Structures are given as structure tokens and as C-alpha cells.
Short mmCIF file of C-alpha atoms in Angstrom, two decimals:
data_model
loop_
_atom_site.label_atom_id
_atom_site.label_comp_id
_atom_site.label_asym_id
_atom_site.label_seq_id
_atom_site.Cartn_x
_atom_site.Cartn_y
_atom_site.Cartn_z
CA UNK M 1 6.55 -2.75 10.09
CA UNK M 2 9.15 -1.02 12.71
CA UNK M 3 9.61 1.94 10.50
CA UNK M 4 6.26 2.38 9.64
CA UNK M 5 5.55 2.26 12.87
CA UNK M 6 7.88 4.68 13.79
CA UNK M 7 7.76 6.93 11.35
CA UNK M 8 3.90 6.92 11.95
CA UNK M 9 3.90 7.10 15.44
CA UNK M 10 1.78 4.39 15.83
CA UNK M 11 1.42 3.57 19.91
CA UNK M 12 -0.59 1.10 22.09
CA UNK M 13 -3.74 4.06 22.48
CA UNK M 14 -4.44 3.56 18.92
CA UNK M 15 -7.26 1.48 17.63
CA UNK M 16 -7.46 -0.33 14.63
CA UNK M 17 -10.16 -1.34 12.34
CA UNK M 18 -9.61 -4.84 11.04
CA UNK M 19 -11.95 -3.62 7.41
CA UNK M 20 -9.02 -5.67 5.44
CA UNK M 21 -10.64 -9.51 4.87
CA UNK M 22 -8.59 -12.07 6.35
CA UNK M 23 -7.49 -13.88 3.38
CA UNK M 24 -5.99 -10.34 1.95
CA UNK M 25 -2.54 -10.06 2.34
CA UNK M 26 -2.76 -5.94 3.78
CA UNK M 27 -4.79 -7.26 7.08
CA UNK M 28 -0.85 -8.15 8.34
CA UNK M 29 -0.22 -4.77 9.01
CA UNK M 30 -3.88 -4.54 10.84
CA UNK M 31 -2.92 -7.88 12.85
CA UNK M 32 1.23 -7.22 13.23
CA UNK M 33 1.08 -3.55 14.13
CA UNK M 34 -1.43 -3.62 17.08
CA UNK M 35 0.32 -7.00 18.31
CA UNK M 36 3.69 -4.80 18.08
CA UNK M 37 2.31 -2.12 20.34
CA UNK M 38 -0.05 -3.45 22.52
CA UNK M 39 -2.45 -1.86 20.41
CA UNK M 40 -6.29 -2.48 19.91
CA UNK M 41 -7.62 -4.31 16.90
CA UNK M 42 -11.63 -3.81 16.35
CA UNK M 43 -12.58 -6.95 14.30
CA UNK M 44 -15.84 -6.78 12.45
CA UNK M 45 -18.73 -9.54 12.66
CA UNK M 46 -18.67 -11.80 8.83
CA UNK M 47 -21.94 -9.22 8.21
CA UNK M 48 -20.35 -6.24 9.30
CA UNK M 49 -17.00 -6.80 7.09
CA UNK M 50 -19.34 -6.22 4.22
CA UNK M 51 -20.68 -3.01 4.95
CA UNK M 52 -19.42 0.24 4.29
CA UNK M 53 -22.26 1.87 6.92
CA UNK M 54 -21.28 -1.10 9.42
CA UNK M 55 -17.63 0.29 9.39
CA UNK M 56 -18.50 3.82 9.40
CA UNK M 57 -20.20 2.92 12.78
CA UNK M 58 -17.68 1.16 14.23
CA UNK M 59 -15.32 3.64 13.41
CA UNK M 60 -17.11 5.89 15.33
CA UNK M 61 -18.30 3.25 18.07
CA UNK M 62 -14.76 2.71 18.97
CA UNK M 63 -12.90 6.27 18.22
CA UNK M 64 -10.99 3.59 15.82
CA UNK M 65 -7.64 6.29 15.04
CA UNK M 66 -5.91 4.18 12.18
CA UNK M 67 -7.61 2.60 8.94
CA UNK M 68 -5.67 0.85 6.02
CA UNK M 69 -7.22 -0.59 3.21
CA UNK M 70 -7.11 -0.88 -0.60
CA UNK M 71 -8.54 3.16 -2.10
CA UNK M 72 -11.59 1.24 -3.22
CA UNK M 73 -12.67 0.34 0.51
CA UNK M 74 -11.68 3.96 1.40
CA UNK M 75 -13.66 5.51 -0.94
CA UNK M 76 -16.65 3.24 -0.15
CA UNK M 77 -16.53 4.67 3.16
CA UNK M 78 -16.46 7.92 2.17
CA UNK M 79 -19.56 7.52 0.46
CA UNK M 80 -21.36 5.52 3.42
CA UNK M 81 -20.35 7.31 6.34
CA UNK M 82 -21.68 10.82 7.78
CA UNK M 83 -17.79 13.02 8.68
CA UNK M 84 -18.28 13.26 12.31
CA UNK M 85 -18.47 9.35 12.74
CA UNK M 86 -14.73 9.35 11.22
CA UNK M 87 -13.35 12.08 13.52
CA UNK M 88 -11.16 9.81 15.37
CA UNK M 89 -8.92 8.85 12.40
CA UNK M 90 -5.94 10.26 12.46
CA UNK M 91 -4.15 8.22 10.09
CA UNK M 92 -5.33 6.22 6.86
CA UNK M 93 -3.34 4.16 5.18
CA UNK M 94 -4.27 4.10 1.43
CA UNK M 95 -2.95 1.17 -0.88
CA UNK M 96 -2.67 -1.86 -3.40
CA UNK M 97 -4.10 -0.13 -5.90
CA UNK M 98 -4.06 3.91 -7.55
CA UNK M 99 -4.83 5.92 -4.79
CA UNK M 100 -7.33 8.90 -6.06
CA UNK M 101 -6.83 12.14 -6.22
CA UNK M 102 -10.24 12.84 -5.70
CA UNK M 103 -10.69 10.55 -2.66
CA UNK M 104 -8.01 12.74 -1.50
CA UNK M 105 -9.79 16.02 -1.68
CA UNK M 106 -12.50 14.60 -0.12
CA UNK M 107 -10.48 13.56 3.13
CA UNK M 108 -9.09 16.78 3.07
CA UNK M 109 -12.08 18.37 3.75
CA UNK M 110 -13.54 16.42 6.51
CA UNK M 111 -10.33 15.70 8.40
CA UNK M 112 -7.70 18.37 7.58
CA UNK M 113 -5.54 17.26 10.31
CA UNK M 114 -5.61 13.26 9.55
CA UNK M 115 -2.27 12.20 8.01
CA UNK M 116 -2.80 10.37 4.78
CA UNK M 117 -0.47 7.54 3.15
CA UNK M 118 0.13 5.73 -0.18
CA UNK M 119 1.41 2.57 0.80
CA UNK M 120 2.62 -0.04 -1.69
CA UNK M 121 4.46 -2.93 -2.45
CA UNK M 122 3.64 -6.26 -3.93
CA UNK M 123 2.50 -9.67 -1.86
CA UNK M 124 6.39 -11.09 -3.30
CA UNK M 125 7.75 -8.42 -1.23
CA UNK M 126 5.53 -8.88 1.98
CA UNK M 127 2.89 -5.91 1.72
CA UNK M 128 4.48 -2.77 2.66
CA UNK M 129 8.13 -1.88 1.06
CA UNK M 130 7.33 1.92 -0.24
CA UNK M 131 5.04 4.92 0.77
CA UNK M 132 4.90 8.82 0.44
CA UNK M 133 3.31 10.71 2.63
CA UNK M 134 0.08 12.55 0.74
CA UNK M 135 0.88 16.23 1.19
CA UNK M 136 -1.52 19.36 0.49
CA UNK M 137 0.76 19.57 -2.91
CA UNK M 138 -0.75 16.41 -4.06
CA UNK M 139 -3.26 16.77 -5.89
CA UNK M 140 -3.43 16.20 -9.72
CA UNK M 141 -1.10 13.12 -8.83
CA UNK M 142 -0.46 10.57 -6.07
CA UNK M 143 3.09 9.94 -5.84
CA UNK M 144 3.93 5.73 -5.22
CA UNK M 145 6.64 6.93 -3.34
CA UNK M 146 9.98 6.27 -1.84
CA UNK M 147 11.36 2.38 -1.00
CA UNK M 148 11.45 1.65 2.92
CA UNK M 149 14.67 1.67 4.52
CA UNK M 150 16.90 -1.42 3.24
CA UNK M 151 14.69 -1.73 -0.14
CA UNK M 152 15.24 -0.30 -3.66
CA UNK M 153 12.96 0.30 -6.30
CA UNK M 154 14.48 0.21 -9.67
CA UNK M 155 13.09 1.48 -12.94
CA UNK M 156 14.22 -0.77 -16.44
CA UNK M 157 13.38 0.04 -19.88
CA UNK M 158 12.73 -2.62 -22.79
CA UNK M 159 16.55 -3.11 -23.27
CA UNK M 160 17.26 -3.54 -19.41
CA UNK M 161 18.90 0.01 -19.18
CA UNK M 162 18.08 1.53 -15.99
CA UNK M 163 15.66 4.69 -16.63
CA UNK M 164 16.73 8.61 -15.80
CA UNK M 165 14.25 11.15 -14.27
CA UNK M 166 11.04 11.15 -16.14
CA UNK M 167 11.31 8.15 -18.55
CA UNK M 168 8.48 5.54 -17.78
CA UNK M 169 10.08 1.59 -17.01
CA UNK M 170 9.18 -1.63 -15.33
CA UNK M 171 9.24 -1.81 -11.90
CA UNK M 172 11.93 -3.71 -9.89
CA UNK M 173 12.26 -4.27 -6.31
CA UNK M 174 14.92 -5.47 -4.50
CA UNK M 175 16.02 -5.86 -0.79
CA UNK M 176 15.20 -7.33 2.94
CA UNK M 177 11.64 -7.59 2.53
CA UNK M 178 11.55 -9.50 -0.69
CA UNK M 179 10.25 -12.78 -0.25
CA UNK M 180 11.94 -16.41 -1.31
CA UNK M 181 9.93 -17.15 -4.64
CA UNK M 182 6.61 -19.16 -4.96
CA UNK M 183 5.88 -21.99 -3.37
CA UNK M 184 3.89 -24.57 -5.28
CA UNK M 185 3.63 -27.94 -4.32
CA UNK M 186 6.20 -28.17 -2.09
CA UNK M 187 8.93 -26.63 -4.31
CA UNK M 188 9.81 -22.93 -4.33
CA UNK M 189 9.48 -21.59 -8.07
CA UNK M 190 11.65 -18.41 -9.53
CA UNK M 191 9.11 -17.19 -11.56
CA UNK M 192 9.45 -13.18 -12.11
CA UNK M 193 12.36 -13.22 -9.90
CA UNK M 194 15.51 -12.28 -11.42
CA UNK M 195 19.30 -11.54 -11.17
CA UNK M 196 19.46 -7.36 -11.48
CA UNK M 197 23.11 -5.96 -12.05
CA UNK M 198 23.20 -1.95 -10.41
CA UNK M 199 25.10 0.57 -12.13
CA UNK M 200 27.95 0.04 -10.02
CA UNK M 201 28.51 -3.57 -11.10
CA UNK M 202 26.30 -5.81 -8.01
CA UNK M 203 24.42 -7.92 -8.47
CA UNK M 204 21.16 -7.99 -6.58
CA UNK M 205 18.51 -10.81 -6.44
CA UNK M 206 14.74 -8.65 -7.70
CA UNK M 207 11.47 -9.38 -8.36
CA UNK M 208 10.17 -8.00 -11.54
CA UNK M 209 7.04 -6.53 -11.31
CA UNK M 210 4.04 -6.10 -13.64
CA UNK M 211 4.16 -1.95 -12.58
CA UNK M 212 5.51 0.68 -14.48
CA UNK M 213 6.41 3.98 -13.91
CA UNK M 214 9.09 6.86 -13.32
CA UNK M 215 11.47 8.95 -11.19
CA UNK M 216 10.06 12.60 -10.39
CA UNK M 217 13.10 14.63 -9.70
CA UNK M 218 12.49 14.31 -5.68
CA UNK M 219 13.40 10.28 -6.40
CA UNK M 220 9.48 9.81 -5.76
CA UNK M 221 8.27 6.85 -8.22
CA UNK M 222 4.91 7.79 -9.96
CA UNK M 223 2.47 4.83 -11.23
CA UNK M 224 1.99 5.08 -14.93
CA UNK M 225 0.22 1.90 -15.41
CA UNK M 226 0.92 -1.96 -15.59
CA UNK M 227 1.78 -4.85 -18.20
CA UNK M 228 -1.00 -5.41 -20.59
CA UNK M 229 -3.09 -8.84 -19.09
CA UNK M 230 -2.97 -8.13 -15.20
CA UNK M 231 -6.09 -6.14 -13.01
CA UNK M 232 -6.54 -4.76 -9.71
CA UNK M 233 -9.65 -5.74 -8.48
CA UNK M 234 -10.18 -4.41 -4.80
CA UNK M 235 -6.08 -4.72 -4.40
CA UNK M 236 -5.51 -7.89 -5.49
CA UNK M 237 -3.88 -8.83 -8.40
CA UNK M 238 -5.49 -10.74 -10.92
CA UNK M 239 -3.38 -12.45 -14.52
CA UNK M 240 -6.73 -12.09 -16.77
CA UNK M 241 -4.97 -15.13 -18.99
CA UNK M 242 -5.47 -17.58 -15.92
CA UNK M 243 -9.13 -16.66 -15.56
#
């Protein structure tokens, strides 16, 4: 949260729309950053959570300047809201999910000076551990992006090998903001995290994701799909064999 703050320029003038549901883990970065700051946090009525027109107005009720949410939410206010009621965004915060091209475009045109982000990261490693800043030169493709400071992202093939430039692998994270395992009934469980050995012999403890993709030659990380049984729905991640 520091460097995102930071490197965001997030401040206590800034207002925040609290759009994220409770019970989603991306509504800590709505709650943590505006505590950090002395920020404002606009919380919406149970009614008003579940309105894309409701959120468009209270965007515009209370010059609300940051939004993050899943790119599902953000495109449903695209679609609800008239462009001069989101004026006062200057920064939205994209992720959990493929963030579309399209959506994008459409950002672009009614607030050319708004900064837009690709956040990611999964829950194990608490929310927010890589992001790319969406540039005009975006546009066919939104990148993933680049691990936070004191996190790596690490691409594997099927044999383990660690992947070159443009060679699609699994996902694996490691660093400060990976979490301690699962906690089920009082114990904490291992599952999907693992041992990694770098290329330079350490060993590193990772959580293996169900993400794939690859290195561009910038060291960006592009999405190119996910194991075969897991969804996104809205951000969260669902294991369609536990349904």
C-alpha cells in the first residue's frame, strides 16, 4: 500500500468510493489507503452498492477522485453513468480480473487526463503485489505488469524450467506480501504453496498460481489465460469442481 500510494500520489484531498463489497478482498485498499492519508472514504447505502447509476451519482455528488474495482464494475459504470458526472476521477484502479481493452478506449475518451491502472495479485498474496500503468500504447493488449517492490513474479513451464521472453508458463509469486498458507479449522494448510529454487540456486517459499502467461521484452507479464476448472466471476475466484 506505501508504494502504491506513493507512486500514485494518493494524498488526504482525495476521495474514495467504497463501490468494492465488503466481503471482497480489493475494498482493503478502499479502507487502508484513505485511513493511511487521512483521506475520505464515500461508503454507499446496502441499495446504493448495487447500482451502477447510484455510483455514477455519488461519484459526482462527492467529486469522488479515485475508484478501484474489478473491470466488470468499471465497465458497468461506464455504461450507467453520463461523462461529466465522472470528471473528478483522476485515477481508476482496474483489477482481479482481464482488464479490457475496450473499456480502455472508452475512458480515454471521456477523461484523457485520468491515470489508469491494472492492478493484480491474488487474495494468497494480500490484493495488490503487481500493476502497469495503462499507457496510450495500450491498446490491443493490457499488460499484468511488473511485481511491486520486494515481490517477484516467476514464469514455469510443465517441466519446472523457468520460461524466456515470450514463452507462455504458470504463474509464481514470491516475496513480502505473500501470505502464511490457508487457514482451516484452526490449522494453517500448504496447499498451492511451494518451495521455488531461482536460477541462481535460492530457494524461495511461492505460491503457485492458477494464471498463466509471459515475459514481453520490457519484463511486463501479459495474461494468457488460467488452469482449466477455475472462473472469475466479478474478481473472485471460483474452483468450478467445488461448486
Amino acid at each position: 500500500l506505501q508504494q502504491s500510494i506513493l507512486d500514485w500520489n494518493i494524498q488526504h484531498n482525495d476521495i474514495h468510493l467504497a463501490a468494492t463489497p465488503f466481503h471482497h478482498d480489493m475494498s482493503l485498499f478502499d479502507i487502508l489507503v484513505p485511513l493511511s492519508v487521512g483521506g475520505t472514504l464515500v461508503i454507499p447505502t446496502i441499495e446504493q452498492a448495487k447500482s451502477a447509476v447510484a455510483w455514477a451519482q455519488l461519484i459526482d455528488q462527492y467529486k469522488v477522485s479515485i475508484w478501484c474495482t474489478v473491470p466488470a464494475m468499471a465497465d458497468m459504470l461506464l455504461t450507467a453513468a453520463e461523462p461529466r458526472q465522472l470528471k473528478s476521477l483522476r485515477l481508476i484502479n482496474q483489477g482481479g480480473d482481464y482488464v479490457k481493452p475496450s473499456v480502455v478506449q472508452k475512458f480515454r475518451q471521456i477523461l484523457p487526463h485520468t491515470r489508469l491502472i491494472s492492478i493484480g495479485g491474488p487474495t494468497e498474496t494480500t490484493i495488490l503485489s503487481i500493476w502497469h500503468e495503462i499507457t496510450p500504447q495500450d491498446r490491443d493488449v493490457i499488460p499484468y505488469g511488473k511485481a511491486l517492490k520486494h515481490n517477484e513474479y516467476h514464469l514455469l513451464n510443465l517441466h519446472g524450467e523457468f520460461c524466456p521472453v515470450g514463452v507462455i508458463g504458470q504463474m509464481y509469486m514470491t516475496g513480502v506480501n505473500l501470505s502464511n498458507g490457508y487457514l482451516l479449522d484452526g490449522q494453517i494448510l500448504q496447499k498451492d504453496f511451494v518451495l521455488l529454487t531461482l536460477p541462481n540456486g535460492e530457494q524461495k517459499r511461492a505460491f503457485r498460481m492458477s494464471d498463466k502467461g509471459y515475459f514481453r521484452a520490457d519484463g511486463s507479464i501479459i495474461f494468457a489465460g488460467r488452469d482449466e476448472g477455475y472462473l472469475k466471476v466479478r474478481g473472485v475466484r471460483i474452483a468450478a469442481s467445488e461448486v
